mmCIF file of C-alpha atoms and ligand atoms in Angstrom:
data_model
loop_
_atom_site.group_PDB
_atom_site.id
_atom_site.type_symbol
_atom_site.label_atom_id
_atom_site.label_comp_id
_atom_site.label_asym_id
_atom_site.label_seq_id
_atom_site.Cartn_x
_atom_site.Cartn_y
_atom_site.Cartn_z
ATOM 1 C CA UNK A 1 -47.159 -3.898 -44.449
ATOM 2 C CA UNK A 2 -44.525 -5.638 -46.984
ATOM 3 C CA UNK A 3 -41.207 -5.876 -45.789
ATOM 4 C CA UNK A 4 -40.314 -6.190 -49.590
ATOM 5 C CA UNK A 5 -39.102 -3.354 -51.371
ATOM 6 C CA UNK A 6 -39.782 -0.853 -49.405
ATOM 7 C CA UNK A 7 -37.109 1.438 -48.372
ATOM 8 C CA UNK A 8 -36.216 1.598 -43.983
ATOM 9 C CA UNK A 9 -37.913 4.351 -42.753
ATOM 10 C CA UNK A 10 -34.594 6.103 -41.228
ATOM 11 C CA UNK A 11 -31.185 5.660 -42.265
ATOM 12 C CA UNK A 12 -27.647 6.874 -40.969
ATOM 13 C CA UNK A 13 -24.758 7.204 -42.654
ATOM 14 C CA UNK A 14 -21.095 7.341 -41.251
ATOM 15 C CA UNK A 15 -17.728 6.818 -41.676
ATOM 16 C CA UNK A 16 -16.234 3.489 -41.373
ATOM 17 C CA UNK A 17 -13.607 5.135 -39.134
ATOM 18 C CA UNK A 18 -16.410 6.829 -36.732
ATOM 19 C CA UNK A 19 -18.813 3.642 -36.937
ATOM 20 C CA UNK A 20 -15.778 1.614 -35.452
ATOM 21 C CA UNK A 21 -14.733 4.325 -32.827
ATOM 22 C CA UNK A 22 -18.153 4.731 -31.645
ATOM 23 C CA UNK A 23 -18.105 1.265 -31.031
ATOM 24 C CA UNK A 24 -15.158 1.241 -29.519
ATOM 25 C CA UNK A 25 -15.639 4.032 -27.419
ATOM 26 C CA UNK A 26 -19.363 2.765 -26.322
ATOM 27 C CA UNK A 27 -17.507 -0.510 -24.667
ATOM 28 C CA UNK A 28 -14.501 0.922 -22.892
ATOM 29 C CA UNK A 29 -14.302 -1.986 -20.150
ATOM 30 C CA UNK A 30 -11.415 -1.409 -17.421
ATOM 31 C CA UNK A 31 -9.918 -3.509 -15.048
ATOM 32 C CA UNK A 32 -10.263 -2.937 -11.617
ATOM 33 C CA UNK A 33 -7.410 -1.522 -10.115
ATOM 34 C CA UNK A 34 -8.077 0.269 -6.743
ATOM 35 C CA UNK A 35 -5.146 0.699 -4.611
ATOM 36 C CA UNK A 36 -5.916 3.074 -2.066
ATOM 37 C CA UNK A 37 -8.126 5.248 -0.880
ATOM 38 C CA UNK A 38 -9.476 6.576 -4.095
ATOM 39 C CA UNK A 39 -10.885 3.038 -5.042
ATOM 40 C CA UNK A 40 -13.693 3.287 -2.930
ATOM 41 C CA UNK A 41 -14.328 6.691 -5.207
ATOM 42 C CA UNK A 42 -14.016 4.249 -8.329
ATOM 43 C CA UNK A 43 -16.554 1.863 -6.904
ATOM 44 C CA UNK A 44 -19.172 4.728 -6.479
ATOM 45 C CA UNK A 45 -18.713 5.580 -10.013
ATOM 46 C CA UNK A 46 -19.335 1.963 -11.112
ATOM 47 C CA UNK A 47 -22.141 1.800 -8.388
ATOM 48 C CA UNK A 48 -25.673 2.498 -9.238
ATOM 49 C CA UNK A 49 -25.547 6.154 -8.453
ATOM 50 C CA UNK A 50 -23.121 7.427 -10.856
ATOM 51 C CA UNK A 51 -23.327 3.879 -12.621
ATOM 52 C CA UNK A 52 -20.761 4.172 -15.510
ATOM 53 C CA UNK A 53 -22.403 1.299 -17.344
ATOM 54 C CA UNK A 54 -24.433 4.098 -18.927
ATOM 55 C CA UNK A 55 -21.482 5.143 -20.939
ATOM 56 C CA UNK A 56 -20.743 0.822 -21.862
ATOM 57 C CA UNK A 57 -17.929 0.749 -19.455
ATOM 58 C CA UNK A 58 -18.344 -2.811 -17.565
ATOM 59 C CA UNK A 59 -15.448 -3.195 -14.622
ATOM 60 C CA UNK A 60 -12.973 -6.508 -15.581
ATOM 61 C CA UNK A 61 -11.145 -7.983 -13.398
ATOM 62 C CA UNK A 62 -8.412 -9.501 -15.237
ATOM 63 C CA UNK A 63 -5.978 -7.490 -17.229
ATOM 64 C CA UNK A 64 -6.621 -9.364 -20.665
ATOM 65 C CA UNK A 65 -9.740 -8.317 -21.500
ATOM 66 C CA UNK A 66 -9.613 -4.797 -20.614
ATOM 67 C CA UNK A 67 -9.331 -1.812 -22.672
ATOM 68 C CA UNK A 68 -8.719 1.000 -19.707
ATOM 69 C CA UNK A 69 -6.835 0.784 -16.691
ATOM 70 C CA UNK A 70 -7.920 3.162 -14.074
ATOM 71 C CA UNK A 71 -5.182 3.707 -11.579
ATOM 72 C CA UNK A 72 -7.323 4.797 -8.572
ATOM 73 C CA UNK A 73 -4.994 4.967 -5.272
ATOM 74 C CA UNK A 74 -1.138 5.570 -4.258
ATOM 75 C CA UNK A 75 1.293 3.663 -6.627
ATOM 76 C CA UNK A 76 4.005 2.309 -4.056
ATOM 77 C CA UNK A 77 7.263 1.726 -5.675
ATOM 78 C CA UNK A 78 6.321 -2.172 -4.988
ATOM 79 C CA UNK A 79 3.719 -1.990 -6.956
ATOM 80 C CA UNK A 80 4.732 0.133 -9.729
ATOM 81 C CA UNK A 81 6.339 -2.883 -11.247
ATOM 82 C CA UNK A 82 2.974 -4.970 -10.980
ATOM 83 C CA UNK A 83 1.703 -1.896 -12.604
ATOM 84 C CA UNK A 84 4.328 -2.276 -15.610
ATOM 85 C CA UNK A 85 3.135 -6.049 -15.964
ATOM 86 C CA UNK A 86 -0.416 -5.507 -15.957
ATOM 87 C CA UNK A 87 -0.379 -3.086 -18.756
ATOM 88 C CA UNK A 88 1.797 -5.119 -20.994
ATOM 89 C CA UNK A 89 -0.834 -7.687 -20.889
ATOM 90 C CA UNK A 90 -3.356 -5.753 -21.978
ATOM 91 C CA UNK A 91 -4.456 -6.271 -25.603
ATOM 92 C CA UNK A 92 -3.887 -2.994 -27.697
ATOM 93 C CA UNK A 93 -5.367 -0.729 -28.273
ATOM 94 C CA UNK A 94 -5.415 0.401 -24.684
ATOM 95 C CA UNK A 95 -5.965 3.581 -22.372
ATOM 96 C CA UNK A 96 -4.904 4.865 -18.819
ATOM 97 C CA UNK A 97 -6.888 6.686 -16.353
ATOM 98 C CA UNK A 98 -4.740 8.503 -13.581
ATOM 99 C CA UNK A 99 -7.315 8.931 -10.596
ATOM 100 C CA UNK A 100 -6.545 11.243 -7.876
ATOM 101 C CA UNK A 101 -3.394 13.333 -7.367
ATOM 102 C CA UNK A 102 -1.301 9.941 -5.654
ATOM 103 C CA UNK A 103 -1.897 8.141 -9.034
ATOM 104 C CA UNK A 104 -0.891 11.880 -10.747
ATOM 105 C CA UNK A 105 1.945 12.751 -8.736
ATOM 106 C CA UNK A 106 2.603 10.924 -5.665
ATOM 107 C CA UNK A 107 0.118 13.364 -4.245
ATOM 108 C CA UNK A 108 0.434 14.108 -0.264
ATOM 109 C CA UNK A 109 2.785 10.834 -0.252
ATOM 110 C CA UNK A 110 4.760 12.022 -2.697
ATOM 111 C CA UNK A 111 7.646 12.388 -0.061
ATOM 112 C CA UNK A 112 7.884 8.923 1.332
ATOM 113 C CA UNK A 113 10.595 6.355 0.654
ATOM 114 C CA UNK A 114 8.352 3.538 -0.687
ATOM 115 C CA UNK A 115 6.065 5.874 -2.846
ATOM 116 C CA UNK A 116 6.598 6.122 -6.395
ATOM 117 C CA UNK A 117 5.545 9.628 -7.420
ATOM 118 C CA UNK A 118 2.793 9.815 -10.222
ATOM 119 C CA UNK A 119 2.134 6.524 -12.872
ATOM 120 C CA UNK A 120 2.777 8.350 -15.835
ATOM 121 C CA UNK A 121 6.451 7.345 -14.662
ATOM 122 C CA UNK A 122 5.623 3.554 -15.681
ATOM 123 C CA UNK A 123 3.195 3.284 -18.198
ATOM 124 C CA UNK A 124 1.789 6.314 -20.300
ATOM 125 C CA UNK A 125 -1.489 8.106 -18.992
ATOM 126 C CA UNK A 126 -4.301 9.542 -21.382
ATOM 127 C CA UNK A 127 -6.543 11.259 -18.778
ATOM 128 C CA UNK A 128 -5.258 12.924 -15.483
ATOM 129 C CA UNK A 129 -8.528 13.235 -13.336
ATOM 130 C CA UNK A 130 -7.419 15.818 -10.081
ATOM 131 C CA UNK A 131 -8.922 15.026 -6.687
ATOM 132 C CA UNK A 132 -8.490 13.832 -3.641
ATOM 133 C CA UNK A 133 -10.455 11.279 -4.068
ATOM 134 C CA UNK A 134 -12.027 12.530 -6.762
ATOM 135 C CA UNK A 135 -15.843 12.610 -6.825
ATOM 136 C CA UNK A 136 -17.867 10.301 -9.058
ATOM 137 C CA UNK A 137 -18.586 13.168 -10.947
ATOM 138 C CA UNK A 138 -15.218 13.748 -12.328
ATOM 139 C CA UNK A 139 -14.220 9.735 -12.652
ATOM 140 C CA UNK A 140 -17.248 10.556 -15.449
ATOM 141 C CA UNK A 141 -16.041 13.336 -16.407
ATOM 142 C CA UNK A 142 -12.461 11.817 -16.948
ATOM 143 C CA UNK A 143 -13.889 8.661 -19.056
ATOM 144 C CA UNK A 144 -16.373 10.864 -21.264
ATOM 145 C CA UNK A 145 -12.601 12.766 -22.202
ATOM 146 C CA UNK A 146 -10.880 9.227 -22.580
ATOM 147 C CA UNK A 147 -14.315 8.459 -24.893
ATOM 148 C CA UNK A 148 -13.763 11.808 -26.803
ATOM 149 C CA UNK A 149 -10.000 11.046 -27.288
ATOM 150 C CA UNK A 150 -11.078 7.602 -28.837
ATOM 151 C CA UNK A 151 -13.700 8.798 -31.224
ATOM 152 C CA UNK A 152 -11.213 11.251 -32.726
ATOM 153 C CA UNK A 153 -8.573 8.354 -33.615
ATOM 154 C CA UNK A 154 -7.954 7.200 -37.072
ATOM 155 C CA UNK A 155 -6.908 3.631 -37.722
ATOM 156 C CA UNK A 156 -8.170 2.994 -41.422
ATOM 157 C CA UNK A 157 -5.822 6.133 -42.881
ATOM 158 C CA UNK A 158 -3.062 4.426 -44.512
ATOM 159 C CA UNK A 159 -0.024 5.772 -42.962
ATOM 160 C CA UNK A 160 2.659 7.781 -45.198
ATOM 161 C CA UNK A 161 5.490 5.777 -45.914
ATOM 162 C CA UNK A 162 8.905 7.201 -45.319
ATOM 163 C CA UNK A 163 10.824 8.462 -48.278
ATOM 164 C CA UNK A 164 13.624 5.871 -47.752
ATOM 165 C CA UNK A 165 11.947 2.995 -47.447
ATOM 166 C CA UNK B 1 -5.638 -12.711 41.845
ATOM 167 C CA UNK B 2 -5.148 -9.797 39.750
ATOM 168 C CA UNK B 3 -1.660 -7.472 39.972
ATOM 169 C CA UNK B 4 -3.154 -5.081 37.813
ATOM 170 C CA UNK B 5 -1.049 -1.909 39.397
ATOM 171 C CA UNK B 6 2.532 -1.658 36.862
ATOM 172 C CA UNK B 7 3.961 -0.939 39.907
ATOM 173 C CA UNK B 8 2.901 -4.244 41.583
ATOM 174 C CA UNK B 9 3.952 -5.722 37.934
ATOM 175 C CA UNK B 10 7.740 -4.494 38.163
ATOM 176 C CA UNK B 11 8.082 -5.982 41.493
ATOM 177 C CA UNK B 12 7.117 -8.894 40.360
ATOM 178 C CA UNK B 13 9.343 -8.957 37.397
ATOM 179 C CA UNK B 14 12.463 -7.740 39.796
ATOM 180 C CA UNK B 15 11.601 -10.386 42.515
ATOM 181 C CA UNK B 16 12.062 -13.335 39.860
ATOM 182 C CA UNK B 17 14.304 -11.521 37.576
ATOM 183 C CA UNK B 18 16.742 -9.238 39.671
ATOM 184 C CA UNK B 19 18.916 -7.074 37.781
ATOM 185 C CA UNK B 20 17.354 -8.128 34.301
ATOM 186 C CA UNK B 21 14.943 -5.594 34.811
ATOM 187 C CA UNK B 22 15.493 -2.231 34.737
ATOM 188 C CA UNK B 23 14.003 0.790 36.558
ATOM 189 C CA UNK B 24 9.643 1.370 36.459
ATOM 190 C CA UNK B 25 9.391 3.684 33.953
ATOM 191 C CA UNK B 26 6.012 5.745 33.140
ATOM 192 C CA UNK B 27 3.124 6.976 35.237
ATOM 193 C CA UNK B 28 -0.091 6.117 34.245
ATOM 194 C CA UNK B 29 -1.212 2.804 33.988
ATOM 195 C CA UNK B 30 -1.431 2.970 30.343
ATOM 196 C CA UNK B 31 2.313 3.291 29.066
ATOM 197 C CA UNK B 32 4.602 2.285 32.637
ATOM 198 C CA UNK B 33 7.116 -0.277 31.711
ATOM 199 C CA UNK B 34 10.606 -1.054 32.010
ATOM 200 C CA UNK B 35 13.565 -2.413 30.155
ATOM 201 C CA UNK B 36 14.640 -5.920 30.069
ATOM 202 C CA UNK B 37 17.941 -7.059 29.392
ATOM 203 C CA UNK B 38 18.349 -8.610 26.074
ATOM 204 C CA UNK B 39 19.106 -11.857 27.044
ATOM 205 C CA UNK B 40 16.239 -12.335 29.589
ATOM 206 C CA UNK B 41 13.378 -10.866 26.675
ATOM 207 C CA UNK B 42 12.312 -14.783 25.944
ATOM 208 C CA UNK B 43 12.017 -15.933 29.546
ATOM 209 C CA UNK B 44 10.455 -12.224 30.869
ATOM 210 C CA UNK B 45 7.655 -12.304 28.257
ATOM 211 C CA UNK B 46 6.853 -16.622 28.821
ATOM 212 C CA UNK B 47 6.570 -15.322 32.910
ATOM 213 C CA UNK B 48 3.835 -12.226 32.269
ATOM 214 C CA UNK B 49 2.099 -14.373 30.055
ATOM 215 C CA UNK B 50 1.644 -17.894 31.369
ATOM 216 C CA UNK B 51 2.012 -16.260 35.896
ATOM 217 C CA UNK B 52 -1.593 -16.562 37.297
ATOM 218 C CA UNK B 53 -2.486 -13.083 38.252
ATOM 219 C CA UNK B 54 -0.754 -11.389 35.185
ATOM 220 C CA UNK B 55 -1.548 -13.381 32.261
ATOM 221 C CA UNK B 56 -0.608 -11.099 29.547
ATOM 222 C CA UNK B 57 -2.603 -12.843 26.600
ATOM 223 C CA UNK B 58 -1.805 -10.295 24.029
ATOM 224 C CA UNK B 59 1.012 -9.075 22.549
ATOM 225 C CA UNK B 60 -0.838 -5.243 21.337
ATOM 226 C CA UNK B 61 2.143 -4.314 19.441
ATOM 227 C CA UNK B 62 5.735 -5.110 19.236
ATOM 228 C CA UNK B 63 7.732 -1.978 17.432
ATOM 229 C CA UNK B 64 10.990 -0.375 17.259
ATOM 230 C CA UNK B 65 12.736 2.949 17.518
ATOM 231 C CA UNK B 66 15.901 4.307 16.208
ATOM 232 C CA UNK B 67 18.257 6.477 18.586
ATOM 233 C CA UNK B 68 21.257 7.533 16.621
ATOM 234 C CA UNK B 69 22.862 9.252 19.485
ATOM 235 C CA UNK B 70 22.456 6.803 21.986
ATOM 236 C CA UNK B 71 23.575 4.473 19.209
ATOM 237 C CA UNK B 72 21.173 1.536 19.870
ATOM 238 C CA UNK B 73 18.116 0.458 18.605
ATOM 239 C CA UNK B 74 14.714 -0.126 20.936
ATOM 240 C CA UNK B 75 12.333 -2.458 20.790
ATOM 241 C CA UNK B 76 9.278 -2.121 22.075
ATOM 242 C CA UNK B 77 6.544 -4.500 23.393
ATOM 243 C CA UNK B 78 2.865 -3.572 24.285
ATOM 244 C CA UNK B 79 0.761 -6.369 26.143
ATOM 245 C CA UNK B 80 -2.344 -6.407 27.463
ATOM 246 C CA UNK B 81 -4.305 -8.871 29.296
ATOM 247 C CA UNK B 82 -7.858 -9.282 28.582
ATOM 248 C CA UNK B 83 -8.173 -11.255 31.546
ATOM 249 C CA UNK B 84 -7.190 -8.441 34.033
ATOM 250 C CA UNK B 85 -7.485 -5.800 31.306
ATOM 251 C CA UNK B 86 -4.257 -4.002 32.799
ATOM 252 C CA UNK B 87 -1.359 -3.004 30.669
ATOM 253 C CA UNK B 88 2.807 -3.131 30.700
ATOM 254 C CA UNK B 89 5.549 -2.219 28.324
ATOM 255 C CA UNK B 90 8.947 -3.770 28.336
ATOM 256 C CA UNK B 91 11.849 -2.600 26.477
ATOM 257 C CA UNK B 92 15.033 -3.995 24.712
ATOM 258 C CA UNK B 93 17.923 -2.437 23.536
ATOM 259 C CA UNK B 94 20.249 -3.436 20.844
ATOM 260 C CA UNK B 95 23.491 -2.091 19.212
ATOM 261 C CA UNK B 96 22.659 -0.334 16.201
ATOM 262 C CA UNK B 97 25.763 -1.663 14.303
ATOM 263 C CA UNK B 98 24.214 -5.190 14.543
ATOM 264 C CA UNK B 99 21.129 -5.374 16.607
ATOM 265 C CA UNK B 100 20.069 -8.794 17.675
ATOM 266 C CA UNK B 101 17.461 -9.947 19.814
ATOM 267 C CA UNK B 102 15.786 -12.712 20.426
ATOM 268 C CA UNK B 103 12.360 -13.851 19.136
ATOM 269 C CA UNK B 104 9.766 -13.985 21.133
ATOM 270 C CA UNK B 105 7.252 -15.531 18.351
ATOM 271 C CA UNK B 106 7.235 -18.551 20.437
ATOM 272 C CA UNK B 107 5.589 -17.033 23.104
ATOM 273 C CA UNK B 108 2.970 -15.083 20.907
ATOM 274 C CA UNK B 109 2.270 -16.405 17.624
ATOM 275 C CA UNK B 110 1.553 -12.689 16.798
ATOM 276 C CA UNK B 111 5.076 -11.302 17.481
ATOM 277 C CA UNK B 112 6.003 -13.001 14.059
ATOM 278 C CA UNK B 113 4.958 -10.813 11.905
ATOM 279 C CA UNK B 114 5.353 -7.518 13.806
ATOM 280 C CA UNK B 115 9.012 -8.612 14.387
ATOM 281 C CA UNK B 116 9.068 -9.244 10.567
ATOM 282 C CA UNK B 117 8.021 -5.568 10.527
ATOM 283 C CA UNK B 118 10.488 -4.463 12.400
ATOM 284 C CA UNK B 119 13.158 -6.180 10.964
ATOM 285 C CA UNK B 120 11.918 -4.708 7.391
ATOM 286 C CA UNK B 121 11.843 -1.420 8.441
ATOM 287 C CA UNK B 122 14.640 -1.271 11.217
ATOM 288 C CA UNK B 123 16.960 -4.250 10.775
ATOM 289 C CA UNK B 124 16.835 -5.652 13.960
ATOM 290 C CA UNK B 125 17.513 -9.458 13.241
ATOM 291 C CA UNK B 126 14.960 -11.766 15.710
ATOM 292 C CA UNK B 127 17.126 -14.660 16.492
ATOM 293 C CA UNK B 128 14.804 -18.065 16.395
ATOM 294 C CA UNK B 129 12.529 -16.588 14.489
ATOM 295 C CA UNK B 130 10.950 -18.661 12.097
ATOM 296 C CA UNK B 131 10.508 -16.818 9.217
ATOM 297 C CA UNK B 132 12.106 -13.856 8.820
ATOM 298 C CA UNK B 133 11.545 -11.886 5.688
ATOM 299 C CA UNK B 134 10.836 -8.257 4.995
ATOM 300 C CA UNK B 135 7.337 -7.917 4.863
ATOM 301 C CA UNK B 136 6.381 -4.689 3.849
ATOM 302 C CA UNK B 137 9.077 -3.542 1.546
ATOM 303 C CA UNK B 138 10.512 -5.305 -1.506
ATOM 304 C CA UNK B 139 12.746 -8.193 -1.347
ATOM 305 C CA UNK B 140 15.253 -6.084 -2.805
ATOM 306 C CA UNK B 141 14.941 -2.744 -1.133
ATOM 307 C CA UNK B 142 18.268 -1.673 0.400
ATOM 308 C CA UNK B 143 18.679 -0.794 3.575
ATOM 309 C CA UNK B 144 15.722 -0.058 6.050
ATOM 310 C CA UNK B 145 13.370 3.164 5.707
ATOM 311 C CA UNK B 146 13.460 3.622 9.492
ATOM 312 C CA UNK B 147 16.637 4.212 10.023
ATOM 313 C CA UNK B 148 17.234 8.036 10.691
ATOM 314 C CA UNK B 149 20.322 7.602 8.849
ATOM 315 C CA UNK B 150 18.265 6.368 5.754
ATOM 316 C CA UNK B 151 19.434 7.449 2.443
ATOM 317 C CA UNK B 152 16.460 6.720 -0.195
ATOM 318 C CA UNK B 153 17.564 5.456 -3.545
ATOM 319 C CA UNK B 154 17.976 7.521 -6.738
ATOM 320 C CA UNK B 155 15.973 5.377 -8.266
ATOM 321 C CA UNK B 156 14.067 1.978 -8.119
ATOM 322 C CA UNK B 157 14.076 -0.678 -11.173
ATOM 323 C CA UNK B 158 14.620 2.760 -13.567
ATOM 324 C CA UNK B 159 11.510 4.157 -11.182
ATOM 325 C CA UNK B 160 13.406 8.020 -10.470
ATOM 326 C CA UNK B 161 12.360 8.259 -7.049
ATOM 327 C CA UNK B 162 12.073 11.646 -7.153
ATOM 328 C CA UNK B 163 9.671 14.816 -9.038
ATOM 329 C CA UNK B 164 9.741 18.023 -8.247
ATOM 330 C CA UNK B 165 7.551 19.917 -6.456
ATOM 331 C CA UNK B 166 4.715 21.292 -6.843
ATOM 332 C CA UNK B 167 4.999 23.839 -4.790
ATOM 333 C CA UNK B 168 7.619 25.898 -5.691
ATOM 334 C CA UNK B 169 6.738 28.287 -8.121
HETATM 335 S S1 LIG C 1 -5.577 10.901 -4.045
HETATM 336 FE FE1 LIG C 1 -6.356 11.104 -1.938
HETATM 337 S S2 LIG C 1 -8.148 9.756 -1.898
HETATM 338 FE FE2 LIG C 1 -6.932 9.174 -3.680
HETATM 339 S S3 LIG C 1 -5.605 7.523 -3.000
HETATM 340 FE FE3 LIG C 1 -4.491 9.431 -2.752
HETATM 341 S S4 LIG C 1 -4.867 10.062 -0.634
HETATM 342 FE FE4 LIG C 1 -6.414 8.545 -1.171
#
């Protein structure tokens, strides 16, 4: 069989925009950031059972090279600064996971002096997954949404310029 | 050999202590103790521990309680001897204003940071203790959580401490 001028026998044809998402989305690596109970949930989902390596997600462990943060546990108040400094050091563009109702709202600690109530207080969340913990299952569930979310993103549209510029 | 009754324990206490100690309080042998005057805590705790018969190795837990109406602060120490595998509780009580009581990390290595615990959350300052610093809270948290009389902050670094509930419909 020539190699030579012969024409591949399949071909696909994209977007630039949907070729780069889909490339993006297929290598989502987050950091490790299990703070309670719930992280024990998160390392099922990374285990071999749920294994989210199917979906390209690899677990980091330093903030720099990570694309998602998954908050998995109660945020205490001490901590919510760490939080703040963790997620300025990671390299745009990134995502948030909220994982289990103490990372969504303080959950059944919600009430205690040295709790702070819910993430999305410090940095901004793009998924809210509800549980407590929640299973494998829905971690999944909550990064095939975050993976949906990316794919729809446009970042080769030239933005409008303002009229007074 | 062994004094592993509490009773047996307190008279032991009162016969070298006198008036230091107070009354036996508790009934089973799992939570009688008694108080201790503040200034004897140091040389009460070095006696149970290093006196052949009680040797109270361990120091289970050291904690504190607030009584607002009694206006003092308690502290509270566990031991246990694994020798003799019996059990006493002394107590200490402090002014709430500006409770003070000596450290007994000298004695137990592991009072240190259970007294640094208790000092975070209560305020109870261990005098000759070697390091103390809150421990569980931030360095900057005011006040201490334990308190009944606790007020929690507003807010935290811009962190609104509270959200509302939801419950309420
Ligand atoms: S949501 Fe439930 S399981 Fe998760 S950290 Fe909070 S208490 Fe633990």
């Amino acid at each position: 069989m020539s190699l030579i001028n012969t024409a591949p026998e399949m071909a696909l044809t994209t977007k630039i925009d949907d070729f780069l998402n889909w490339t993006r989305k297929s290598s989502v690596w987050y950091m490790l950031f299990g703070l309670a109970c719930c992280a024990i949930e998160m390392m099922q989902t990374g285990g071999p059972r749920a294994d989210l390596d199917r979906f390209g997600a690899a677990p980091r462990a330093t903030p720099r090279v990570s694309d998602l943060i998954i908050v998995s546990g109660t945020l205490t108040l001490k901590m919510a600064l760490r939080t703040k400094v963790l997620y300025d050091q990671m390299p745009d563009p990134k995502y948030v996971i909220s994982m289990g109702s103490c990372a969504n709202c303080g959950g059944l600690f919600q009430l205690a002096y040295s709790v702070c109530d819910g993430v999305d207080k410090v940095i901004p969340v793009d998924v809210y997954v509800p549980g407590c913990p929640p299973r494998p299952e829905a971690l999944t569930e909550g990064l095939i949404k975050l993976q949906e979310k990316i794919q729809q993103e446009r970042w080769l549209v030239r933005k409008p310029v303002a009229a007074n510029a | 050999m062994a004094v592993s009754d509490p009773a047996a324990v307190h008279a032991v206490l009162r016969s070298h202590f006198g008036d230091a100690i107070g009354d036996l309080a508790g009934t089973r042998p799992d939570n009688a103790g008694t108080t201790v005057a503040p200034s004897a805590i140091v040389e009460v705790c070095r006696f149970l521990k290093t006196e052949t018969g009680l040797a109270f190795d361990c120091l289970s837990n050291l904690s504190g309680v607030d009584y607002p109406k009694r206006n003092i602060i308690e502290v509270v120490y566990h031991l246990y001897s694994y020798r003799y595998r019996h059990l006493f509780v002394l107590k200490v009580e402090a002014p709430r204003d500006n409770p003070a009581v000596s450290s007994v990390a000298g004695v137990w290595s592991a009072a240190e940071w259970q007294e640094r615990e208790v000092f975070d959350l209560l305020g109870v300052t261990f005098e000759g203790h070697p390091d103390l610093r809150r421990i569980l809270m931030p360095e900057d948290w005011p006040g201490h959580p334990l308190r009944k009389d606790f007020v929690e902050p507003e807010e935290y670094h811009g962190i609104s401490t509270s959200r509302e509930s939801l419950l309420k419909t």
